[in-house]
Coordinates of C-alpha atoms in Angstrom, one line a residue:
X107 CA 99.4 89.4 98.8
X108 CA 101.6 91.0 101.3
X109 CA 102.0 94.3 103.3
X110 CA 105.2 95.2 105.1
X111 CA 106.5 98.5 106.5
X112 CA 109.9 99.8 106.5
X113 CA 109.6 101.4 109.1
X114 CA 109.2 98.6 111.8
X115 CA 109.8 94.8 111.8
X116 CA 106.9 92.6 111.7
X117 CA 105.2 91.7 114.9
X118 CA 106.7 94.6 116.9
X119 CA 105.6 97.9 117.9
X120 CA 104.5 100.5 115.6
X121 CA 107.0 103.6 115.9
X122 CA 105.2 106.4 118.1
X123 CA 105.5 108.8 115.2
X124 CA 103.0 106.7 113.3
X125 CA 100.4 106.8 116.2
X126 CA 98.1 109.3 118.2
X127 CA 101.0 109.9 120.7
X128 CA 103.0 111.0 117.8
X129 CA 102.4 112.6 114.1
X130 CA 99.4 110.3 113.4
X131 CA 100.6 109.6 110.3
X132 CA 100.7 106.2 107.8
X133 CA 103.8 104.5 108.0
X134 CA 105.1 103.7 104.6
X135 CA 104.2 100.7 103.0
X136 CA 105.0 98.0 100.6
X137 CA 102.4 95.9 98.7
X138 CA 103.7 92.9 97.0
X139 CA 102.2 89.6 95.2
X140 CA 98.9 91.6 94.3
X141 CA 96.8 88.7 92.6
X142 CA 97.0 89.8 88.4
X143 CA 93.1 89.4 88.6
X144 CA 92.7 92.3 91.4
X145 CA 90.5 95.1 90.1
X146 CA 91.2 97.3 93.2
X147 CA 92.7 96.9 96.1
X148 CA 91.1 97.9 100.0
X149 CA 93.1 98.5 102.8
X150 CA 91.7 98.2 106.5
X151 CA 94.1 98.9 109.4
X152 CA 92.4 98.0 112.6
X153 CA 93.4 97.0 116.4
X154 CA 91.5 94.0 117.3
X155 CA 92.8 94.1 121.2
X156 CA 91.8 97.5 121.4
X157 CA 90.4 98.3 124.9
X158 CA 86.8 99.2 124.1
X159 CA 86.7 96.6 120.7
X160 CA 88.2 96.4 117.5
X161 CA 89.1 100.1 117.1
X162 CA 89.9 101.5 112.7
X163 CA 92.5 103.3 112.7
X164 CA 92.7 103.6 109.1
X165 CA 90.4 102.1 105.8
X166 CA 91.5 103.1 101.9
X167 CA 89.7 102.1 98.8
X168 CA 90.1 102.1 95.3
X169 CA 93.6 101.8 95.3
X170 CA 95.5 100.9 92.2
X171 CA 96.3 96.9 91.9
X172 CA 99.5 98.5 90.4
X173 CA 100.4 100.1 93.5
X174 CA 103.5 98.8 94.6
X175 CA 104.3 101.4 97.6
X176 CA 102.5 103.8 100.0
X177 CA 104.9 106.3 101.0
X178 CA 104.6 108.1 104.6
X179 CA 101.8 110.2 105.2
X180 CA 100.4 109.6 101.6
X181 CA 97.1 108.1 99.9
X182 CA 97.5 106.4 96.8
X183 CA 96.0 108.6 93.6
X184 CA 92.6 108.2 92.9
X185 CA 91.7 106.4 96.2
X186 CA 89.0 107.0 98.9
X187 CA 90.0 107.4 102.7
X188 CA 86.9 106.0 104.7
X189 CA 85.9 107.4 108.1
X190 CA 88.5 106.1 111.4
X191 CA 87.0 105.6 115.0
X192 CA 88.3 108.8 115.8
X193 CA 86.1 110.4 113.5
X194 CA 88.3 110.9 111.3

């Protein structure tokens, strides 16, 4: 399975608009080669170099295997948003 983001390149930095310094928003997202035995799908988005420890900036669940897209500042129908580090 893979996750990408149009909105930056992999292994560079994530636009300012899509952090705390900016709109705190999700970037969009694009979910390709979901296994066809997935039930659900979880997504954890978390910064392992953080200063103070691995820091969540963002956890869904119950998202659709059919999902094929997350579009800017959107949760997928039907899925759960889980509690971040910055409460919230």
């Amino acid at each position: 399975m893979k996750i990408e983001s149009t909105a930056f390149k992999d292994n560079k930095l994530i636009p300012p608009k899509y952090t705390c310094d900016g709109e705190n928003i999700n970037p969009p997202l694009v979910i390709r080669d979901v296994p066809e035995n997935a039930k659900s799908l979880v997504l954890v988005v978390d910064d392992p170099d953080a200063p103070g420890g691995t820091w969540v900036h963002w956890t869904v669940w119950n998202i659709s295997p059919n999902i094929k897209e997350i579009p800017e500042n959107s949760c997928p129908q039907n899925s759960v948003e889980g509690m971040t580090d910055s409460g919230r």
